[in-house]
Amino acid sequence: MSSPISRKWEHAVVTGGAGFVGSHLCKALLDAGAAVTCVDDLSTGRPENVAPLLDRPGFTLVQADVSQELPVRRRPDLVLHFASPASPADYLRLPLHTMEAGSAGTRNALTLAHESEARFVLASTSEVYGDPQQNPQDERYWGNVNPVGPRSVYDEAKRFGEALTTAHAETYGTDTCIVRLFNTYGPGMRGHDGRAVPTFVRQALAGEPLTVTGDGRQTRSLCYVDDTVAGILAAAAHGMRGPVNIGNPAEISMLALARLVVALAGSSSKVRYIERPVDDPAVRCPDITLARDKLGWEPLVGAEEGLRRTIDWFRAEAARG
């Protein structure tokens, strides 16, 4: 396997840059020598995520709602559109905001990229596949999505964003790329954001029962955040339009994940079964053939190592109060 493709960027704009994945992207770009403008309305992003970056040369934090405006003064050569509530707890609480970020927010980010002649990367999601009838899912699969279910505000916002990005490239020649991210996890997640990994880790460290939905046989693929960021930047550098899956093809059931977290945390927590959410996918696993072949990318961090790092981070955060 060759090394992922890299490229030198002068100035990157990261919308949603104070969010979980966005903040890791900001740091990686700064480490690579780029100036970074982080645009975030802090509705779900956290100032703590970018606090260590505020004193670094070249980093600028702009608080703004990208669906209303994108107040960027310096011309970028890379625009990464990651602004959106991404956890069920957030997009169910902010349904209209989620759809506006995926529609007007995507339009504004595309306009900035086009007018600046910059490379544009849309953060899409495995949720565009819905409750898939194909496993693993490759990029040619159109998905099985309920357009009016409770998850639809996120699913359809991302599907619309993909359509808008594609239309912009076809109509204006904008240099675009779509990355579909699968269940990223790692340090920097919020313990109460509603996703499985931070929920299980928080519960295990507190000695609480781990709340597994349904019978726990539904599966996910978990990609450690450093691997996700490397895949995103490889796709940005390549020049491909996509969509391209960025995720870890190692599939794990939610019950197995809960038991693994308990073991790695050294916890005595038990499992408690709760009602499964509406339209919760039965399977979720990426086919990453395209990313391997075109980008030279594949995940390097296995579940045990990634979860161990994540648990250590949560434990340190708890110790800091």
CSV table of C-alpha atoms in Angstrom, one decimal:
chain,number,residue,atom,x,y,z
A,1,MET,CA,0.0,0.0,0.0
A,2,SER,CA,1.5,3.4,-1.0
A,3,SER,CA,1.4,6.4,1.2
A,4,PRO,CA,-1.8,8.6,1.0
A,5,ILE,CA,-1.5,11.4,-1.5
A,6,SER,CA,-0.5,14.7,0.0
A,7,ARG,CA,-0.5,18.3,-1.3
A,8,LYS,CA,0.7,21.6,0.1
A,9,TRP,CA,-2.1,24.0,0.9
A,10,GLU,CA,-1.6,27.7,1.6
A,11,HIS,CA,-5.0,28.6,3.2
A,12,ALA,CA,-7.8,26.3,4.1
A,13,VAL,CA,-11.3,27.2,5.3
A,14,VAL,CA,-12.9,24.6,7.5
A,15,THR,CA,-16.6,25.1,8.2
A,16,GLY,CA,-17.7,23.3,11.3
A,17,GLY,CA,-14.0,23.5,12.4
A,18,ALA,CA,-14.8,23.6,16.1
A,19,GLY,CA,-16.7,20.3,15.8
A,20,PHE,CA,-15.2,16.9,16.5
A,21,VAL,CA,-13.8,15.9,13.0
A,22,GLY,CA,-13.4,19.6,12.0
A,23,SER,CA,-11.1,20.4,14.9
A,24,HIS,CA,-8.8,17.5,14.1
A,25,LEU,CA,-8.7,18.6,10.5
A,26,CYS,CA,-7.8,22.2,11.5
A,27,LYS,CA,-4.9,20.8,13.6
A,28,ALA,CA,-3.7,18.5,10.8
A,29,LEU,CA,-3.7,21.3,8.3
A,30,LEU,CA,-1.8,23.6,10.6
A,31,ASP,CA,0.7,20.9,11.3
A,32,ALA,CA,1.2,20.6,7.5
A,33,GLY,CA,2.0,24.3,7.2
A,34,ALA,CA,-1.3,25.7,6.0
A,35,ALA,CA,-3.1,28.8,7.4
A,36,VAL,CA,-6.5,27.8,8.6
A,37,THR,CA,-9.7,29.8,9.0
A,38,CYS,CA,-12.2,27.9,11.2
A,39,VAL,CA,-15.8,29.0,10.7
A,40,ASP,CA,-18.3,27.7,13.3
A,41,ASP,CA,-21.5,29.0,15.0
A,42,LEU,CA,-20.7,26.8,18.0
A,43,SER,CA,-24.2,25.4,18.1
A,44,THR,CA,-22.7,21.9,18.4
A,45,GLY,CA,-19.0,22.6,18.0
A,46,ARG,CA,-17.0,23.4,21.2
A,47,PRO,CA,-14.6,26.2,21.8
A,48,GLU,CA,-12.5,23.7,23.9
A,49,ASN,CA,-11.8,21.8,20.7
A,50,VAL,CA,-9.9,24.6,19.1
A,51,ALA,CA,-8.6,26.3,22.3
A,52,PRO,CA,-5.1,24.7,21.8
A,53,LEU,CA,-5.0,26.2,18.3
A,54,LEU,CA,-5.9,29.8,19.1
A,55,ASP,CA,-2.3,30.9,19.7
A,56,ARG,CA,-0.8,29.1,16.7
A,57,PRO,CA,0.3,31.2,13.8
A,58,GLY,CA,-2.1,31.2,10.9
A,59,PHE,CA,-5.2,30.0,12.8
A,60,THR,CA,-8.3,32.2,12.8
A,61,LEU,CA,-11.6,31.4,14.5
A,62,VAL,CA,-14.7,33.1,13.0
A,63,GLN,CA,-18.0,32.6,14.8
A,64,ALA,CA,-20.7,32.6,12.1
A,65,ASP,CA,-23.6,30.5,10.8
A,66,VAL,CA,-22.5,29.3,7.4
A,67,SER,CA,-26.1,29.1,6.2
A,68,GLN,CA,-26.3,32.8,6.6
A,69,GLU,CA,-22.9,34.0,5.7
A,70,LEU,CA,-19.3,33.0,5.2
A,71,PRO,CA,-17.2,36.0,6.3
A,72,VAL,CA,-13.8,34.9,5.1
A,73,ARG,CA,-11.5,37.7,4.1
A,74,ARG,CA,-8.5,35.9,2.8
A,75,ARG,CA,-8.7,33.8,-0.4
A,76,PRO,CA,-8.5,30.1,0.3
A,77,ASP,CA,-7.1,27.3,-2.0
A,78,LEU,CA,-9.0,24.7,0.0
A,79,VAL,CA,-12.6,24.8,1.4
A,80,LEU,CA,-13.7,21.9,3.6
A,81,HIS,CA,-17.4,22.0,4.4
A,82,PHE,CA,-18.0,20.1,7.6
A,83,ALA,CA,-20.6,22.4,9.2
A,84,SER,CA,-23.6,20.3,10.4
A,85,PRO,CA,-25.0,18.7,13.5
A,86,ALA,CA,-23.8,15.1,13.1
A,87,SER,CA,-25.0,13.2,16.1
A,88,PRO,CA,-28.6,12.0,16.5
A,89,ALA,CA,-29.0,14.0,19.7
A,90,ASP,CA,-28.0,17.1,17.9
A,91,TYR,CA,-29.8,16.8,14.6
A,92,LEU,CA,-33.1,15.7,16.3
A,93,ARG,CA,-32.8,18.8,18.5
A,94,LEU,CA,-31.9,21.1,15.6
A,95,PRO,CA,-33.8,19.7,12.6
A,96,LEU,CA,-34.1,22.9,10.6
A,97,HIS,CA,-30.6,24.1,11.4
A,98,THR,CA,-29.3,20.7,10.1
A,99,MET,CA,-31.1,21.1,6.8
A,100,GLU,CA,-30.0,24.7,6.4
A,101,ALA,CA,-26.4,23.7,7.0
A,102,GLY,CA,-26.7,21.0,4.3
A,103,SER,CA,-28.5,23.3,1.8
A,104,ALA,CA,-27.7,27.0,2.2
A,105,GLY,CA,-24.5,26.3,4.0
A,106,THR,CA,-23.3,24.0,1.2
A,107,ARG,CA,-24.3,26.6,-1.4
A,108,ASN,CA,-22.3,29.4,0.4
A,109,ALA,CA,-19.2,27.2,0.8
A,110,LEU,CA,-19.4,26.2,-2.8
A,111,THR,CA,-19.7,29.8,-3.9
A,112,LEU,CA,-16.6,30.7,-1.8
A,113,ALA,CA,-14.6,27.8,-3.4
A,114,HIS,CA,-15.7,28.7,-6.9
A,115,GLU,CA,-15.0,32.4,-6.6
A,116,SER,CA,-11.6,31.6,-5.0
A,117,GLU,CA,-10.8,28.9,-7.6
A,118,ALA,CA,-10.2,26.6,-4.6
A,119,ARG,CA,-10.6,22.9,-4.1
A,120,PHE,CA,-13.9,22.0,-2.3
A,121,VAL,CA,-14.5,19.0,-0.1
A,122,LEU,CA,-18.0,18.1,1.1
A,123,ALA,CA,-18.3,16.0,4.3
A,124,SER,CA,-21.0,13.6,3.4
A,125,THR,CA,-21.9,10.5,5.4
A,126,SER,CA,-22.6,6.8,5.4
A,127,GLU,CA,-26.2,7.9,6.4
A,128,VAL,CA,-26.8,8.6,2.7
A,129,TYR,CA,-27.1,4.8,2.4
A,130,GLY,CA,-29.9,4.7,5.0
A,131,ASP,CA,-30.8,1.2,6.2
A,132,PRO,CA,-28.8,-0.5,3.5
A,133,GLN,CA,-29.9,-3.6,1.6
A,134,GLN,CA,-26.3,-4.1,0.4
A,135,ASN,CA,-23.5,-4.9,2.7
A,136,PRO,CA,-20.8,-3.7,2.5
A,137,GLN,CA,-21.8,-0.5,0.8
A,138,ASP,CA,-19.9,0.8,-2.2
A,139,GLU,CA,-20.2,4.2,-3.7
A,140,ARG,CA,-22.5,3.0,-6.6
A,141,TYR,CA,-25.2,2.0,-4.1
A,142,TRP,CA,-28.1,4.5,-4.1
A,143,GLY,CA,-29.3,3.6,-0.6
A,144,ASN,CA,-32.5,2.9,1.3
A,145,VAL,CA,-33.6,6.1,3.0
A,146,ASN,CA,-36.9,7.1,4.6
A,147,PRO,CA,-37.3,10.7,3.5
A,148,VAL,CA,-39.8,11.6,6.2
A,149,GLY,CA,-38.5,9.7,9.2
A,150,PRO,CA,-36.8,11.2,12.3
A,151,ARG,CA,-33.4,10.7,10.8
A,152,SER,CA,-34.3,12.3,7.5
A,153,VAL,CA,-33.3,15.8,8.4
A,154,TYR,CA,-29.6,14.6,8.5
A,155,ASP,CA,-29.8,12.0,5.8
A,156,GLU,CA,-31.6,14.2,3.2
A,157,ALA,CA,-29.5,17.3,4.0
A,158,LYS,CA,-26.4,15.3,3.2
A,159,ARG,CA,-28.0,13.7,0.1
A,160,PHE,CA,-29.1,17.2,-1.1
A,161,GLY,CA,-25.6,18.5,-0.4
A,162,GLU,CA,-24.1,15.8,-2.6
A,163,ALA,CA,-26.5,16.7,-5.4
A,164,LEU,CA,-25.8,20.4,-5.1
A,165,THR,CA,-22.0,19.8,-5.1
A,166,THR,CA,-22.3,17.7,-8.2
A,167,ALA,CA,-24.5,20.3,-10.0
A,168,HIS,CA,-22.0,23.0,-9.1
A,169,ALA,CA,-19.2,21.1,-10.5
A,170,GLU,CA,-21.1,20.3,-13.7
A,171,THR,CA,-22.5,23.8,-14.1
A,172,TYR,CA,-19.6,26.0,-13.1
A,173,GLY,CA,-16.6,23.7,-13.2
A,174,THR,CA,-16.0,24.0,-9.5
A,175,ASP,CA,-13.3,21.7,-8.3
A,176,THR,CA,-15.3,19.5,-5.9
A,177,CYS,CA,-14.9,16.3,-4.0
A,178,ILE,CA,-17.4,14.3,-1.9
A,179,VAL,CA,-16.2,12.1,1.0
A,180,ARG,CA,-18.6,9.8,2.8
A,181,LEU,CA,-17.5,9.3,6.4
A,182,PHE,CA,-18.3,6.2,8.4
A,183,ASN,CA,-18.7,6.4,12.2
A,184,THR,CA,-15.6,8.3,13.1
A,185,TYR,CA,-14.6,8.3,16.8
A,186,GLY,CA,-11.7,9.3,19.0
A,187,PRO,CA,-10.5,12.0,21.5
A,188,GLY,CA,-12.6,15.2,21.5
A,189,MET,CA,-16.1,13.6,21.3
A,190,ARG,CA,-18.8,14.8,23.7
A,191,GLY,CA,-19.8,12.2,26.2
A,192,HIS,CA,-23.5,13.0,25.8
A,193,ASP,CA,-23.6,13.5,22.0
A,194,GLY,CA,-25.7,10.3,21.6
A,195,ARG,CA,-23.3,8.2,19.5
A,196,ALA,CA,-22.3,4.7,20.6
A,197,VAL,CA,-18.6,5.1,21.3
A,198,PRO,CA,-18.7,8.2,23.6
A,199,THR,CA,-21.9,6.9,25.3
A,200,PHE,CA,-20.4,3.5,26.1
A,201,VAL,CA,-17.1,5.0,27.2
A,202,ARG,CA,-18.8,7.5,29.5
A,203,GLN,CA,-21.1,4.9,31.0
A,204,ALA,CA,-18.3,2.4,31.5
A,205,LEU,CA,-16.0,4.9,33.2
A,206,ALA,CA,-18.9,5.9,35.5
A,207,GLY,CA,-19.8,2.3,36.3
A,208,GLU,CA,-23.2,2.7,34.8
A,209,PRO,CA,-25.0,0.1,32.6
A,210,LEU,CA,-24.1,0.4,29.0
A,211,THR,CA,-27.4,1.1,27.1
A,212,VAL,CA,-27.4,-1.2,24.0
A,213,THR,CA,-30.4,-0.6,21.7
A,214,GLY,CA,-32.5,-3.4,20.4
A,215,ASP,CA,-30.8,-6.8,20.7
A,216,GLY,CA,-27.4,-5.3,19.9
A,217,ARG,CA,-26.9,-7.3,16.8
A,218,GLN,CA,-26.9,-4.3,14.5
A,219,THR,CA,-23.4,-3.5,13.2
A,220,ARG,CA,-21.3,-0.4,12.5
A,221,SER,CA,-17.7,0.2,11.3
A,222,LEU,CA,-15.6,2.4,13.5
A,223,CYS,CA,-12.8,4.6,12.0
A,224,TYR,CA,-10.4,6.3,14.3
A,225,VAL,CA,-10.3,10.0,13.8
A,226,ASP,CA,-6.6,10.2,12.7
A,227,ASP,CA,-7.4,7.7,9.9
A,228,THR,CA,-10.5,9.6,8.9
A,229,VAL,CA,-8.5,12.9,8.6
A,230,ALA,CA,-5.8,11.2,6.6
A,231,GLY,CA,-8.4,9.9,4.2
A,232,ILE,CA,-10.1,13.3,3.8
A,233,LEU,CA,-6.9,15.1,3.1
A,234,ALA,CA,-5.8,12.3,0.6
A,235,ALA,CA,-9.1,12.8,-1.2
A,236,ALA,CA,-8.6,16.6,-1.2
A,237,ALA,CA,-5.1,16.3,-2.7
A,238,HIS,CA,-6.0,13.7,-5.3
A,239,GLY,CA,-8.4,15.8,-7.4
A,240,MET,CA,-11.0,13.1,-7.6
A,241,ARG,CA,-14.7,14.2,-7.6
A,242,GLY,CA,-16.0,11.2,-5.7
A,243,PRO,CA,-18.0,10.2,-3.8
A,244,VAL,CA,-15.5,8.1,-2.0
A,245,ASN,CA,-16.0,6.1,1.2
A,246,ILE,CA,-13.7,6.9,4.1
A,247,GLY,CA,-14.2,4.4,6.9
A,248,ASN,CA,-12.9,1.2,8.4
A,249,PRO,CA,-14.3,-2.0,6.8
A,250,ALA,CA,-14.0,-4.0,10.1
A,251,GLU,CA,-17.6,-4.5,11.1
A,252,ILE,CA,-18.6,-4.9,14.8
A,253,SER,CA,-22.0,-5.4,16.5
A,254,MET,CA,-23.1,-2.9,19.1
A,255,LEU,CA,-23.2,-5.6,21.8
A,256,ALA,CA,-19.7,-6.7,20.9
A,257,LEU,CA,-18.6,-3.0,21.0
A,258,ALA,CA,-20.2,-2.5,24.4
A,259,ARG,CA,-18.4,-5.6,25.8
A,260,LEU,CA,-15.1,-4.5,24.3
A,261,VAL,CA,-15.4,-1.0,25.9
A,262,VAL,CA,-16.1,-2.5,29.3
A,263,ALA,CA,-13.1,-4.8,29.0
A,264,LEU,CA,-10.7,-2.0,27.9
A,265,ALA,CA,-12.0,0.4,30.5
A,266,GLY,CA,-11.6,-2.2,33.3
A,267,SER,CA,-15.2,-1.5,34.2
A,268,SER,CA,-17.7,-3.7,36.1
A,269,SER,CA,-20.6,-2.2,34.1
A,270,LYS,CA,-23.3,-4.5,32.8
A,271,VAL,CA,-25.3,-4.2,29.6
A,272,ARG,CA,-28.9,-2.8,29.7
A,273,TYR,CA,-31.1,-3.2,26.6
A,274,ILE,CA,-33.3,-0.3,25.5
A,275,GLU,CA,-35.6,0.4,22.7
A,276,ARG,CA,-34.0,0.7,19.3
A,277,PRO,CA,-34.5,4.1,17.5
A,278,VAL,CA,-36.7,4.4,14.5
A,279,ASP,CA,-35.0,3.7,11.2
A,280,ASP,CA,-31.8,2.6,12.9
A,281,PRO,CA,-29.7,0.8,10.3
A,282,ALA,CA,-29.2,-2.9,10.7
A,283,VAL,CA,-25.8,-2.9,9.1
A,284,ARG,CA,-23.2,-0.3,8.2
A,285,CYS,CA,-19.8,-1.2,6.6
A,286,PRO,CA,-17.9,0.6,3.8
A,287,ASP,CA,-16.4,-0.9,0.8
A,288,ILE,CA,-13.1,1.1,0.6
A,289,THR,CA,-11.8,-0.4,-2.7
A,290,LEU,CA,-11.9,3.0,-4.4
A,291,ALA,CA,-10.0,4.8,-1.5
A,292,ARG,CA,-7.4,2.0,-1.5
A,293,ASP,CA,-6.9,2.0,-5.3
A,294,LYS,CA,-7.1,5.7,-6.0
A,295,LEU,CA,-5.8,7.3,-2.8
A,296,GLY,CA,-3.5,4.7,-1.5
A,297,TRP,CA,-5.4,5.1,1.8
A,298,GLU,CA,-6.7,2.6,4.3
A,299,PRO,CA,-7.2,2.8,8.1
A,300,LEU,CA,-4.2,1.9,10.2
A,301,VAL,CA,-5.6,2.1,13.8
A,302,GLY,CA,-7.6,-1.0,14.9
A,303,ALA,CA,-10.6,-0.9,17.2
A,304,GLU,CA,-8.8,-2.0,20.4
A,305,GLU,CA,-6.0,0.6,20.0
A,306,GLY,CA,-8.4,3.4,18.9
A,307,LEU,CA,-10.8,2.7,21.8
A,308,ARG,CA,-7.9,2.5,24.3
A,309,ARG,CA,-6.8,5.9,23.2
A,310,THR,CA,-10.3,7.3,23.4
A,311,ILE,CA,-10.9,5.8,26.8
A,312,ASP,CA,-7.6,7.3,28.1
A,313,TRP,CA,-8.7,10.7,26.8
A,314,PHE,CA,-12.1,10.5,28.5
A,315,ARG,CA,-10.5,9.4,31.7
A,316,ALA,CA,-8.1,12.3,31.6
A,317,GLU,CA,-10.9,14.7,30.9
A,318,ALA,CA,-12.8,13.4,33.9
A,319,ALA,CA,-9.7,13.9,36.0
A,320,ARG,CA,-9.5,17.5,34.9
A,321,GLY,CA,-13.1,18.0,36.0
